[in-house]
Coordinates of C-alpha atoms in Angstrom, one line a residue:
M1 CA 135.0 120.6 94.4
A2 CA 131.2 121.1 94.8
N3 CA 131.8 125.1 95.3
T4 CA 133.9 125.2 91.9
A5 CA 132.0 122.8 90.2
E6 CA 129.0 125.5 90.5
Q7 CA 130.8 128.0 89.6
I8 CA 131.8 126.0 85.8
I9 CA 127.8 124.5 85.1
D10 CA 126.6 125.6 82.2
I11 CA 122.7 126.7 83.4
D12 CA 122.4 126.7 79.5
T13 CA 122.2 122.6 79.6
F14 CA 119.5 122.2 81.3
T15 CA 115.9 122.9 79.9
G16 CA 114.3 122.3 83.1
P17 CA 115.5 125.2 86.0
V18 CA 118.6 125.2 88.0
F19 CA 118.7 125.8 91.8
R20 CA 121.4 126.0 94.6
P21 CA 121.0 126.6 97.7
G22 CA 119.2 130.3 98.3
D23 CA 118.1 130.8 95.0
T24 CA 114.6 131.3 94.8
G25 CA 112.4 128.2 94.9
Y26 CA 114.8 125.5 95.9
D27 CA 113.3 124.9 99.4
A28 CA 109.9 123.9 97.2
E29 CA 111.8 122.1 94.5
I30 CA 113.5 120.1 97.0
A31 CA 110.4 119.3 99.7
G32 CA 108.8 116.2 99.3
F33 CA 105.7 113.6 101.2
Q34 CA 108.3 113.5 103.6
A35 CA 108.2 115.5 106.3
A36 CA 110.1 114.5 109.0
Y37 CA 114.3 115.9 106.9
T38 CA 114.4 116.9 102.8
H39 CA 117.5 116.2 100.6
R40 CA 119.8 119.4 101.0
P41 CA 121.8 118.8 98.4
A42 CA 124.8 121.1 96.3
L43 CA 122.6 121.3 93.2
V44 CA 119.2 120.4 92.2
V45 CA 118.4 120.3 88.4
G46 CA 114.4 120.1 88.0
A47 CA 114.3 117.8 85.0
V48 CA 111.9 118.1 82.5
H49 CA 113.1 115.3 79.6
A50 CA 116.3 112.3 80.2
E51 CA 119.5 115.1 78.4
D52 CA 118.3 116.6 81.7
V53 CA 118.6 113.9 83.7
R54 CA 121.9 112.8 81.6
S55 CA 123.4 115.8 81.9
A56 CA 122.8 116.3 85.7
V57 CA 124.5 112.9 85.8
E58 CA 127.2 113.9 83.5
Y59 CA 127.9 117.2 86.4
A60 CA 127.8 114.8 88.9
A61 CA 130.5 112.3 87.8
R62 CA 132.6 115.0 86.3
N63 CA 132.7 116.7 89.6
G64 CA 133.2 113.6 91.7
L65 CA 129.1 114.5 93.2
P66 CA 126.8 112.3 95.0
V67 CA 123.7 111.7 92.5
A68 CA 120.0 111.3 94.4
V69 CA 116.4 111.4 93.1
Q70 CA 113.3 112.7 94.3
A71 CA 110.3 112.4 92.4
T72 CA 107.0 112.5 95.6
G73 CA 109.2 111.8 98.6
H74 CA 107.4 109.4 99.3
G75 CA 110.2 107.1 99.5
L76 CA 112.9 109.0 101.4
S77 CA 114.4 107.0 103.3
V78 CA 117.6 109.5 104.6
A79 CA 118.2 112.9 103.4
A80 CA 120.8 113.4 101.0
D81 CA 123.3 115.9 101.8
G82 CA 125.5 118.5 99.4
G83 CA 125.7 116.5 96.0
V84 CA 123.3 116.4 92.9
L85 CA 119.6 116.5 93.4
I86 CA 117.4 115.4 90.3
S87 CA 113.8 116.2 91.0
T88 CA 111.6 114.2 88.2
R89 CA 108.1 115.7 89.4
R90 CA 108.1 117.8 85.3
M91 CA 108.3 114.3 83.7
T92 CA 104.4 113.0 83.5
D93 CA 104.2 111.9 80.0
I94 CA 101.6 109.4 80.4
R95 CA 100.9 107.1 77.0
I96 CA 98.6 104.4 76.6
D97 CA 99.0 101.3 74.7
P98 CA 94.8 100.3 74.6
Q99 CA 95.6 97.3 72.5
T100 CA 98.8 95.4 73.7
R101 CA 98.0 96.8 77.4
T102 CA 100.8 98.4 78.2
A103 CA 101.1 102.5 79.3
R104 CA 105.5 104.4 78.8
V105 CA 105.2 106.4 82.3
G106 CA 107.9 109.4 82.5
A107 CA 109.6 109.1 86.2
G108 CA 107.2 112.4 87.3
V109 CA 104.0 110.3 86.9
R110 CA 101.8 109.5 90.0
A111 CA 99.7 106.5 90.8
G112 CA 96.5 108.4 90.4
A113 CA 97.1 109.6 86.9
L114 CA 97.8 106.3 85.7
V115 CA 94.8 105.2 87.4
E116 CA 92.7 107.6 85.6
A117 CA 94.9 107.7 82.7
A118 CA 94.2 103.5 82.1
A119 CA 90.6 103.6 83.3
Q120 CA 89.6 105.3 80.1
Y121 CA 90.4 102.1 78.4
G122 CA 89.5 99.6 80.9
L123 CA 92.3 98.6 81.8
A124 CA 94.4 99.4 85.4
P125 CA 97.8 99.6 86.8
L126 CA 99.3 97.6 89.4
N127 CA 99.1 100.7 91.6
G128 CA 99.2 100.3 95.8
S129 CA 97.3 102.0 97.8
S130 CA 98.3 106.0 97.2
P131 CA 97.5 108.0 94.7
S132 CA 100.1 110.6 94.8
V133 CA 102.9 107.7 95.0
G134 CA 104.8 108.1 92.0
V135 CA 104.6 105.0 89.4
V136 CA 108.9 104.7 89.1
G137 CA 110.0 104.7 92.7
Y138 CA 106.9 102.4 93.2
S139 CA 107.5 100.0 90.6
L140 CA 111.7 100.0 91.3
G141 CA 111.2 99.1 94.8
G142 CA 109.6 95.5 94.5
G143 CA 105.0 97.5 94.3
L144 CA 103.4 95.4 96.7
G145 CA 99.2 96.5 95.5
L146 CA 96.1 96.4 96.1
L147 CA 96.0 93.3 94.1
A148 CA 98.9 91.8 94.7
R149 CA 98.5 88.6 95.2
Q150 CA 96.2 87.6 92.4
F151 CA 98.9 89.3 90.0
G152 CA 102.1 89.5 92.1
Y153 CA 105.0 92.6 92.2
A154 CA 104.4 95.3 89.7
A155 CA 108.2 94.8 89.7
E156 CA 107.4 91.2 87.4
H157 CA 104.7 93.1 84.5
V158 CA 107.8 95.9 83.8
H159 CA 108.7 95.6 80.0
V160 CA 111.1 98.0 79.8
I161 CA 113.1 100.7 81.7
E162 CA 114.7 103.1 80.3
I163 CA 118.1 104.7 82.5
V164 CA 120.9 107.4 82.7
T165 CA 123.0 105.4 84.3
A166 CA 127.0 106.7 85.8
D167 CA 128.7 107.0 82.5
G168 CA 126.4 109.6 81.2
R169 CA 124.8 106.7 78.7
V170 CA 120.9 106.9 79.0
R171 CA 120.2 103.2 78.1
T172 CA 116.7 101.2 77.2
V173 CA 116.7 97.4 78.9
T174 CA 114.6 94.9 78.9
P175 CA 113.9 91.3 80.2
G176 CA 117.2 89.6 79.9
D177 CA 119.6 92.2 80.2
E178 CA 121.7 91.9 83.3
L179 CA 120.6 95.0 84.4
F180 CA 116.5 95.0 84.0
G181 CA 116.5 92.3 87.0
A182 CA 118.6 94.6 89.2
V183 CA 116.6 97.6 89.1
L184 CA 113.6 96.4 89.7
G185 CA 113.8 95.6 93.3
S186 CA 116.9 97.8 94.1
G187 CA 115.4 101.3 93.9
G188 CA 117.8 104.1 92.5
N189 CA 121.4 101.5 93.7
F190 CA 122.4 101.5 88.9
G191 CA 120.5 104.9 87.4
V192 CA 118.4 107.8 87.3
V193 CA 115.3 105.7 85.2
T194 CA 113.4 108.3 82.8
A195 CA 111.3 106.0 82.1
L196 CA 108.6 102.9 82.2
E197 CA 106.9 100.6 80.0
L198 CA 104.0 98.6 81.8
E199 CA 101.8 96.1 81.3
L200 CA 97.8 97.1 82.2
V201 CA 95.3 94.6 83.7
P202 CA 92.1 94.4 82.2
V203 CA 89.8 95.6 85.7
A204 CA 87.9 98.4 85.2
S205 CA 86.4 97.7 88.8
V206 CA 86.7 96.4 92.3
Y207 CA 84.5 95.2 95.4
G208 CA 86.3 96.8 98.8
G209 CA 86.6 99.2 100.8
Q210 CA 87.2 98.6 105.1
L211 CA 85.6 97.5 107.8
V212 CA 85.8 98.9 111.0
F213 CA 86.0 97.4 114.7
D214 CA 86.3 99.0 117.8
T215 CA 88.1 98.5 120.4
P216 CA 86.4 95.9 122.7
L217 CA 86.4 93.7 119.4
V218 CA 90.1 94.6 118.1
E219 CA 91.6 91.1 119.3
H220 CA 88.4 89.5 118.2
A221 CA 88.8 91.0 114.7
L222 CA 92.4 90.4 114.2
E223 CA 92.1 86.9 115.5
V224 CA 88.9 86.1 112.3
W225 CA 91.2 88.1 110.0
K226 CA 93.9 85.8 110.9
D227 CA 92.3 83.2 110.5
W228 CA 89.9 83.9 107.3
T229 CA 93.0 84.6 104.9
A230 CA 93.3 80.8 104.8
T231 CA 90.2 80.7 103.7
L232 CA 90.5 83.4 100.2
P233 CA 91.2 82.7 96.8
E234 CA 94.1 84.6 95.0
E235 CA 92.1 88.1 93.3
L236 CA 91.2 89.1 97.3
T237 CA 93.7 91.0 98.6
S238 CA 93.1 92.3 102.0
T239 CA 95.1 94.4 105.5
V240 CA 94.3 94.8 109.1
T241 CA 95.6 98.1 110.5
V242 CA 95.4 99.1 114.0
M243 CA 96.3 102.3 115.8
T244 CA 94.7 105.1 118.0
F245 CA 93.0 107.3 115.2
P246 CA 94.5 111.3 117.0
P247 CA 91.7 113.6 117.7
I248 CA 91.5 116.0 115.6
P249 CA 88.8 117.8 113.6
Q250 CA 90.5 116.5 110.6
I251 CA 89.7 112.6 112.0
P252 CA 85.7 111.8 111.6
E253 CA 84.3 111.5 114.6
P254 CA 83.1 108.2 115.1
L255 CA 86.8 107.3 114.6
R256 CA 88.2 109.9 115.9
G257 CA 90.2 109.4 119.8
R258 CA 89.5 105.5 119.4
Y259 CA 91.4 102.4 119.0
V260 CA 90.3 100.0 116.1
A261 CA 91.2 97.8 113.6
S262 CA 90.2 98.0 110.1
I263 CA 90.0 95.6 107.9
R264 CA 90.5 96.5 104.0
I265 CA 89.4 94.3 101.6
A266 CA 90.3 95.0 97.2
Y267 CA 88.6 92.1 95.5
N268 CA 88.8 91.5 91.9
G269 CA 85.5 89.2 91.1
S270 CA 81.3 90.0 91.0
G271 CA 79.6 91.9 94.1
E272 CA 78.0 88.5 95.0
D273 CA 80.7 86.8 95.4
G274 CA 82.5 89.6 97.4
E275 CA 79.5 89.8 99.9
R276 CA 79.7 86.1 100.5
L277 CA 83.6 86.0 101.7
V278 CA 83.4 89.1 104.1
A279 CA 80.3 87.4 105.4
P280 CA 82.7 85.6 108.7
L281 CA 84.2 89.5 108.8
R282 CA 80.8 90.9 109.4
A283 CA 80.3 88.1 111.9
V284 CA 82.8 89.6 114.3
G285 CA 80.0 92.1 115.7
D286 CA 78.9 96.0 115.3
R287 CA 81.6 98.2 113.5
L288 CA 81.7 101.8 113.4
K289 CA 82.6 101.5 109.6
D290 CA 81.0 99.3 107.0
D291 CA 81.7 101.0 103.6
L292 CA 82.0 97.6 101.6
R293 CA 80.8 98.1 97.4
V294 CA 81.4 97.5 94.1
M295 CA 83.4 100.7 92.5
P296 CA 85.3 102.3 89.5
Y297 CA 88.7 101.5 89.7
T298 CA 89.3 104.9 90.1
E299 CA 87.7 105.4 93.4
S300 CA 90.1 102.5 94.4
H301 CA 92.5 104.3 96.3
T302 CA 89.8 104.8 98.9
I303 CA 89.7 101.7 100.1
H304 CA 92.9 102.7 102.5
S305 CA 92.3 105.9 101.9
D306 CA 95.9 107.1 102.9
P307 CA 96.8 110.4 103.6
D308 CA 97.9 112.3 100.9
H309 CA 99.5 116.1 102.8
P310 CA 103.0 115.5 103.5
H311 CA 104.0 114.2 107.0
A312 CA 106.3 113.3 109.2
Y313 CA 106.8 109.0 109.3
A314 CA 109.0 106.3 110.4
A315 CA 108.4 102.6 109.3
T316 CA 110.5 99.0 110.1
N317 CA 109.0 96.0 108.5
A318 CA 108.6 92.1 109.2
L319 CA 108.0 89.6 106.9
L320 CA 106.8 86.5 108.7
G321 CA 106.7 82.7 107.5
E322 CA 103.1 82.5 109.2
L323 CA 101.0 84.8 111.3
T324 CA 99.5 83.2 115.1
G325 CA 98.1 84.2 117.8
E326 CA 101.5 84.4 120.2
T327 CA 102.4 86.3 116.9
L328 CA 99.2 88.8 117.2
S329 CA 99.3 88.9 121.0
A330 CA 103.9 89.5 121.4
L331 CA 103.0 92.7 118.8
L332 CA 99.4 94.0 120.3
A333 CA 102.2 93.9 123.7
A334 CA 104.5 95.7 121.8
T335 CA 102.3 98.1 120.0
G336 CA 98.7 98.4 121.8
P337 CA 97.4 100.9 123.7
E338 CA 99.4 99.7 127.0
S339 CA 102.6 100.5 125.8
P340 CA 104.4 103.6 125.0
I341 CA 105.6 102.8 121.8
E342 CA 102.6 105.1 119.4
A343 CA 102.2 103.4 116.5
V344 CA 100.2 102.2 113.6
V345 CA 100.3 99.3 113.0
D346 CA 99.9 97.5 109.8
I347 CA 99.4 93.6 108.7
R348 CA 98.7 92.3 104.8
H349 CA 98.7 89.3 103.1
L350 CA 100.5 88.1 100.7
G351 CA 100.9 84.8 99.1
G352 CA 99.2 83.7 95.9
A353 CA 101.6 85.4 92.7
L354 CA 103.9 86.8 94.9
R355 CA 104.8 83.2 96.1
R356 CA 105.4 82.4 92.7
G357 CA 107.1 85.1 91.1
G358 CA 107.5 86.1 87.1
S359 CA 110.0 85.1 84.6
A360 CA 111.9 88.5 85.3
R361 CA 114.8 87.9 87.7
I362 CA 114.1 91.3 89.8
A363 CA 115.4 91.5 92.9
V364 CA 112.7 90.6 95.1
D365 CA 113.1 87.9 97.6
N366 CA 111.5 85.8 100.7
R367 CA 108.2 85.3 98.0
D368 CA 108.0 82.2 101.2
A369 CA 106.4 84.8 103.3
E370 CA 103.0 85.0 104.3
Y371 CA 102.4 88.4 105.6
I372 CA 103.8 91.6 106.1
V373 CA 103.5 93.4 109.6
R374 CA 104.5 97.4 108.7
V375 CA 104.7 99.1 112.1
I376 CA 104.8 103.4 111.7
T377 CA 105.6 105.8 113.8
M378 CA 105.5 109.9 114.1
P379 CA 108.6 111.1 114.7
G380 CA 108.9 114.5 116.9
P381 CA 110.4 118.2 116.2
D382 CA 113.9 115.4 116.2
A383 CA 113.9 113.6 113.3
G384 CA 115.5 111.3 114.8
D385 CA 113.6 110.9 117.7
A386 CA 112.3 107.4 119.7
A387 CA 112.1 105.5 116.3
P388 CA 115.1 103.8 115.9
E389 CA 114.9 102.3 119.8
D390 CA 110.5 102.1 119.0
H391 CA 111.3 99.9 115.6
A392 CA 113.4 97.5 117.8
V393 CA 111.7 96.6 120.3
V394 CA 108.9 95.7 117.1
R395 CA 111.2 93.7 115.2
A396 CA 112.4 91.2 118.1
A397 CA 108.9 91.2 119.1
L398 CA 108.4 89.8 115.8
A399 CA 111.8 88.0 115.5
P400 CA 110.7 84.4 115.9
W401 CA 108.2 84.4 112.9
T402 CA 110.2 86.4 110.5
V403 CA 111.6 85.3 107.9
G404 CA 113.5 88.6 105.9
H405 CA 111.8 92.8 105.7
S406 CA 111.0 94.4 103.0
L407 CA 113.5 97.4 101.7
N408 CA 110.4 99.1 100.2
F409 CA 108.8 99.7 103.5
L410 CA 112.0 101.2 105.0
Y411 CA 111.2 104.7 106.2
G412 CA 113.4 107.2 108.5
A413 CA 116.7 108.9 109.7
G414 CA 118.9 106.1 108.1
A415 CA 117.2 103.2 107.6
A416 CA 117.3 102.4 104.0
A417 CA 121.1 103.2 104.1
D418 CA 121.8 100.9 106.8
E419 CA 124.2 98.3 105.6
A420 CA 122.5 95.3 107.7
Q421 CA 119.3 96.3 106.7
T422 CA 119.8 96.5 103.2
R423 CA 121.8 92.9 102.9
G424 CA 119.8 91.7 105.2
G425 CA 116.7 92.5 102.6
Y426 CA 118.0 89.9 100.0
A427 CA 118.6 86.6 99.7
P428 CA 122.9 86.0 100.0
D429 CA 123.0 85.1 96.0
T430 CA 121.0 88.3 94.9
Y431 CA 123.1 90.6 97.2
A432 CA 126.0 88.9 95.8
R433 CA 124.9 89.8 92.2
L434 CA 123.6 93.0 93.3
T435 CA 126.8 94.4 94.4
A436 CA 128.9 93.0 91.5
L437 CA 126.1 94.5 88.3
K438 CA 126.5 97.6 91.6
A439 CA 131.3 97.6 90.8
K440 CA 130.5 97.3 86.9
Y441 CA 127.7 99.7 86.3
D442 CA 128.4 102.3 89.2
P443 CA 132.4 101.6 90.1
R444 CA 132.3 104.8 92.3
N445 CA 129.1 104.6 94.1
M446 CA 127.4 107.9 92.7
F447 CA 124.2 107.2 92.9
R448 CA 123.8 105.6 97.2
F449 CA 120.9 106.9 99.1
N450 CA 117.8 104.4 98.2
R451 CA 119.8 101.2 99.4
N452 CA 123.3 100.8 100.6
I453 CA 124.2 98.8 98.2
K454 CA 128.2 98.9 98.1
P455 CA 130.6 97.8 94.5
A456 CA 131.9 94.6 94.9
N457 CA 135.4 95.0 95.9

């Protein structure tokens, strides 16, 4: 059917470009940040506005084709072969209302662009660590931001969703609408979101940066950080990352080839209070790097210094009810320098506003988790590689303390498309609510590449 449909498509229906395999520009259009694999759709629609998206969804529905969406390609968890790919990277409109402290963003807006636009008014979005992540995709997954302990999940600060559903309708949904709470936290399962209106917060600067400790201090730094997190105000959100830096020229000489612990700090408070709060961490010992400072929020991406170039990666995660000395020992045994698993281990402190939740009934569960452990591996030339086996080892090591997992941090061939993993990311009543709404709004399961939420029977 796809071949017949391709022959009868009316290109003039679309304002943006349309690509088929073999066309000039096809490969560039499907390329994203995730380099381990790419979508290989039968048709790519480069949408420039909601009407392009609506036409693409109508075309897919008419021809019985599945639909995938890509803005930046950061969250690509499973490649979509065949069907229709809607590329939203051209939908980059940003409108800031400083009076209501809100922003309306198109589906292709990246976090860095929104940070810069909001900063002109002394405001900030509840963005994550990377400036190249798409705002919409990040928010639909929940959105665990730099200041998450103070403000909660970014999804809880969304006011309006503009979405094209499987019936080809452009809908505007708000809190109280059953579709609103289903879309936020479930990824792209209920349609193609073309725009969001979201709340901004009055944050112009933060105290933050990194403290990096060399190999002999890694275990001690982890223990001190673990105990230290129990003493913190909600205005401080922190992460500790343990990894061996590759011995390549792109890595600064002091870090190149070293196994280190890097503690990242984001504090919405004064520099004086920030210095007082981090004193126990500095007491761990000498640092390879210590760049803690008050910075304009436009520089907040330097706190994590995430890679800004496309690369291959896979990841699993575990939400933990507690972090103990035994937990850390099990984690280091599974992923440390003596382990055959080469990984970046990232532990984020949760709690605070993340535990309480907002008034909107968004699909983000496991609120009792105190920490999340993310383990990121780099697949080889074969995208499957050893990632599933390595990830299973890590999950087994953390099982005694695990209360769930985050679907937004599952990366890898088929990871988020696995029905058991998807089901395990939600409380049973949330999953039942989502499958019932899926049956109502997408009974043919047209949208199925970001989460494997199937329509209820």
